[in-house]
Amino acid sequence: MNRIILSILVALAAQPFTWAAGKTFYKESRGLFSTRPGETKSLTNIKRFGPVGMGIDLLQPAFVIRISHIEEGSPAAATGKLKKGQVIESINGQKLKDIDPRIQLGRILAAAEATDGLLKFAIKGGAEPVTVKVPVLGAYSKTWPLDCPKSDKIVRGVADYLSKPGATKGLGGIGMLFLLSTGEEKDLAVVRNWARNAPAHRYPW
């Protein structure tokens, strides 16, 4: 059961890499239950840009990228040059355009993880791009998310992140469901502690 849940979660997490790019941001004009960034919305926040260790705001015109925060001890923080409020003009020479920005960001990150792990951020007003080094995970296997070393590493990395104090803020129990899916004792211990300390009557279930 845990393996099935884990497979579904990894597939959903990696789904951006498999979607085809359209001529516009969104082929379907209505997305009643979608969390996708709006082409006319003034601000959309992406809490965590994967292992880079930063949050980003997507602003108008669609889509300007602004750093919302830098995680302490992260690859982004290790540069000593990236900080909240900076505007990113491009990443590895790419500007966000034509498709859902989360898909494009995912593809940029996946390409870096499969090669040298380098992400070059062109900062507005900066003389030179700031290079961030993320772990090299290789490419996805043909059978991903099953029997895929990269998928396993991603799951472990997300689980380690969600195990940190405050990491699940705003996620409710969704982060705990992810930790349950790994089946590892150290993750189950985090869930037990969360369950014991969760405020009473906070969730309808």
Short mmCIF file of C-alpha atoms in Angstrom, two decimals:
data_model
loop_
_atom_site.label_atom_id
_atom_site.label_comp_id
_atom_site.label_asym_id
_atom_site.label_seq_id
_atom_site.Cartn_x
_atom_site.Cartn_y
_atom_site.Cartn_z
CA MET A 1 0.00 0.00 0.00
CA ASN A 2 2.80 2.40 0.94
CA ARG A 3 4.49 1.66 -2.39
CA ILE A 4 1.34 2.50 -4.31
CA ILE A 5 0.85 5.79 -2.44
CA LEU A 6 4.52 6.65 -2.91
CA SER A 7 4.30 5.97 -6.65
CA ILE A 8 1.29 8.27 -6.98
CA LEU A 9 2.96 11.08 -5.02
CA VAL A 10 6.18 10.91 -7.03
CA ALA A 11 4.24 10.79 -10.29
CA LEU A 12 2.30 13.91 -9.32
CA ALA A 13 5.48 15.69 -8.24
CA ALA A 14 7.21 14.91 -11.53
CA GLN A 15 4.16 15.50 -13.72
CA PRO A 16 5.35 18.95 -14.90
CA PHE A 17 8.21 17.26 -16.77
CA THR A 18 5.81 15.26 -18.92
CA TRP A 19 3.24 17.87 -19.90
CA ALA A 20 3.45 19.20 -23.44
CA ALA A 21 4.07 22.90 -23.96
CA GLY A 22 1.19 24.83 -25.50
CA LYS A 23 1.20 28.03 -27.52
CA THR A 24 -0.26 29.94 -24.59
CA PHE A 25 0.10 29.60 -20.84
CA TYR A 26 -3.01 27.47 -20.49
CA LYS A 27 -5.04 25.54 -23.05
CA GLU A 28 -8.06 25.39 -20.75
CA SER A 29 -9.40 28.84 -19.87
CA ARG A 30 -11.16 27.62 -16.74
CA GLY A 31 -9.36 25.95 -13.88
CA LEU A 32 -11.83 25.97 -11.02
CA PHE A 33 -9.77 23.77 -8.72
CA SER A 34 -6.32 24.59 -10.06
CA THR A 35 -3.52 26.27 -8.11
CA ARG A 36 -1.84 27.39 -11.31
CA PRO A 37 -0.46 30.95 -11.41
CA GLY A 38 -2.88 33.33 -13.10
CA GLU A 39 -1.77 35.29 -16.15
CA THR A 40 -3.39 38.40 -14.72
CA LYS A 41 -3.01 37.71 -11.00
CA SER A 42 -0.84 40.34 -9.31
CA LEU A 43 1.13 37.86 -7.21
CA THR A 44 1.53 34.10 -6.90
CA ASN A 45 4.00 32.60 -4.43
CA ILE A 46 5.92 29.37 -4.95
CA LYS A 47 6.99 28.48 -1.43
CA ARG A 48 9.97 26.35 -2.39
CA PHE A 49 11.89 26.06 -5.64
CA GLY A 50 12.98 22.49 -4.98
CA PRO A 51 16.49 21.90 -3.62
CA VAL A 52 17.61 25.41 -4.61
CA GLY A 53 16.43 26.64 -1.23
CA MET A 54 14.44 29.73 -2.12
CA GLY A 55 10.86 30.85 -2.45
CA ILE A 56 9.78 32.95 -5.41
CA ASP A 57 6.96 35.35 -6.22
CA LEU A 58 5.53 35.45 -9.74
CA LEU A 59 4.55 39.01 -10.64
CA GLN A 60 3.13 40.96 -13.57
CA PRO A 61 3.86 41.23 -16.39
CA ALA A 62 3.58 37.45 -16.54
CA PHE A 63 5.88 36.27 -15.25
CA VAL A 64 8.47 38.39 -13.45
CA ILE A 65 10.35 36.37 -10.79
CA ARG A 66 11.13 37.89 -7.40
CA ILE A 67 12.88 36.10 -4.54
CA SER A 68 10.52 35.90 -1.55
CA HIS A 69 12.94 34.24 0.87
CA ILE A 70 16.18 32.26 1.09
CA GLU A 71 16.37 29.10 3.22
CA GLU A 72 19.16 29.06 5.77
CA GLY A 73 21.87 26.52 4.94
CA SER A 74 20.57 25.99 1.40
CA PRO A 75 22.53 26.04 -1.90
CA ALA A 76 21.02 29.48 -2.60
CA ALA A 77 22.23 30.78 0.77
CA ALA A 78 25.69 29.29 0.16
CA THR A 79 26.28 31.76 -2.67
CA GLY A 80 26.14 34.70 -0.27
CA LYS A 81 24.75 36.76 -3.13
CA LEU A 82 21.05 35.97 -3.27
CA LYS A 83 18.54 37.74 -1.03
CA LYS A 84 14.88 38.53 -0.59
CA GLY A 85 13.50 41.11 -3.00
CA GLN A 86 15.91 40.52 -5.87
CA VAL A 87 14.37 40.13 -9.33
CA ILE A 88 15.52 37.15 -11.38
CA GLU A 89 15.63 37.99 -15.09
CA SER A 90 16.47 34.48 -16.29
CA ILE A 91 17.60 31.04 -15.11
CA ASN A 92 20.19 29.28 -17.26
CA GLY A 93 19.34 31.78 -19.97
CA GLN A 94 15.62 31.06 -19.90
CA LYS A 95 12.83 33.52 -19.15
CA LEU A 96 9.43 32.29 -18.00
CA LYS A 97 7.09 32.36 -20.98
CA ASP A 98 4.58 30.43 -23.09
CA ILE A 99 3.65 27.71 -20.56
CA ASP A 100 2.75 27.28 -16.89
CA PRO A 101 5.84 28.69 -15.13
CA ARG A 102 5.91 25.78 -12.67
CA ILE A 103 6.37 23.39 -15.58
CA GLN A 104 9.20 25.46 -17.01
CA LEU A 105 10.90 25.81 -13.63
CA GLY A 106 10.62 22.05 -13.13
CA ARG A 107 12.21 21.37 -16.50
CA ILE A 108 15.08 23.76 -15.83
CA LEU A 109 15.74 22.11 -12.48
CA ALA A 110 15.47 18.58 -13.91
CA ALA A 111 17.97 19.40 -16.66
CA ALA A 112 20.47 20.73 -14.11
CA GLU A 113 20.04 17.70 -11.84
CA ALA A 114 20.69 15.39 -14.80
CA THR A 115 23.94 17.13 -15.80
CA ASP A 116 26.23 19.39 -13.76
CA GLY A 117 23.79 20.65 -11.11
CA LEU A 118 24.45 24.28 -12.02
CA LEU A 119 21.72 26.93 -12.12
CA LYS A 120 22.76 30.41 -13.23
CA PHE A 121 20.48 33.19 -12.00
CA ALA A 122 20.68 36.49 -13.88
CA ILE A 123 19.77 39.10 -11.26
CA LYS A 124 18.40 42.49 -12.32
CA GLY A 125 21.15 45.06 -11.87
CA GLY A 126 23.80 42.39 -11.32
CA ALA A 127 27.00 42.38 -13.38
CA GLU A 128 27.33 38.59 -13.50
CA PRO A 129 24.91 35.67 -13.05
CA VAL A 130 24.85 34.02 -9.62
CA THR A 131 25.57 30.29 -9.87
CA VAL A 132 23.80 27.89 -7.51
CA LYS A 133 24.98 24.28 -7.26
CA VAL A 134 22.28 21.70 -6.53
CA PRO A 135 22.87 17.95 -6.07
CA VAL A 136 23.29 15.96 -9.28
CA LEU A 137 20.64 13.21 -9.28
CA GLY A 138 20.92 11.92 -12.82
CA ALA A 139 18.01 11.44 -15.20
CA TYR A 140 14.71 9.67 -14.61
CA SER A 141 14.66 5.97 -15.51
CA LYS A 142 12.27 4.63 -18.16
CA THR A 143 10.18 3.05 -15.40
CA TRP A 144 9.98 6.09 -13.10
CA PRO A 145 8.75 6.57 -10.47
CA LEU A 146 9.35 2.84 -9.88
CA ASP A 147 12.86 1.38 -9.91
CA CYS A 148 14.26 4.88 -10.37
CA PRO A 149 17.22 6.03 -8.26
CA LYS A 150 16.44 9.68 -8.99
CA SER A 151 12.84 9.31 -7.80
CA ASP A 152 14.07 7.64 -4.62
CA LYS A 153 16.48 10.52 -3.97
CA ILE A 154 13.77 13.12 -4.56
CA VAL A 155 11.40 11.36 -2.17
CA ARG A 156 14.11 11.18 0.48
CA GLY A 157 14.99 14.85 -0.01
CA VAL A 158 11.37 15.99 0.30
CA ALA A 159 10.85 13.78 3.36
CA ASP A 160 13.93 15.24 5.05
CA TYR A 161 12.68 18.75 4.29
CA LEU A 162 9.18 18.04 5.63
CA SER A 163 10.70 16.62 8.81
CA LYS A 164 12.19 20.00 9.72
CA PRO A 165 10.32 22.17 12.26
CA GLY A 166 7.89 24.52 10.53
CA ALA A 167 8.37 22.99 7.07
CA THR A 168 4.74 21.90 6.81
CA LYS A 169 3.30 25.29 7.78
CA GLY A 170 0.37 25.95 5.48
CA LEU A 171 0.26 22.34 4.28
CA GLY A 172 -1.78 20.90 7.13
CA GLY A 173 -1.68 17.12 7.15
CA ILE A 174 -0.68 16.78 3.49
CA GLY A 175 2.99 16.80 4.37
CA MET A 176 2.34 14.10 6.95
CA LEU A 177 0.66 11.92 4.31
CA PHE A 178 3.83 12.17 2.26
CA LEU A 179 5.94 11.12 5.24
CA LEU A 180 3.62 8.19 5.90
CA SER A 181 4.05 7.02 2.31
CA THR A 182 7.81 6.45 2.68
CA GLY A 183 7.25 3.74 5.27
CA GLU A 184 10.53 4.61 6.99
CA GLU A 185 10.54 4.57 10.78
CA LYS A 186 12.22 7.97 11.15
CA ASP A 187 9.47 9.55 9.05
CA LEU A 188 6.73 7.73 10.97
CA ALA A 189 8.19 9.12 14.19
CA VAL A 190 7.75 12.66 12.84
CA VAL A 191 4.11 11.92 11.97
CA ARG A 192 3.42 10.48 15.42
CA ASN A 193 4.82 13.58 17.06
CA TRP A 194 2.78 15.83 14.77
CA ALA A 195 -0.42 13.88 15.50
CA ARG A 196 0.09 14.08 19.26
CA ASN A 197 0.58 17.84 19.14
CA ALA A 198 -2.01 18.80 16.51
CA PRO A 199 -4.62 21.21 17.96
CA ALA A 200 -7.99 19.60 18.67
CA HIS A 201 -10.92 20.25 16.31
CA ARG A 202 -8.76 22.03 13.78
CA TYR A 203 -9.62 19.72 10.90
CA PRO A 204 -13.14 18.55 9.91
CA TRP A 205 -12.04 14.94 9.76
#
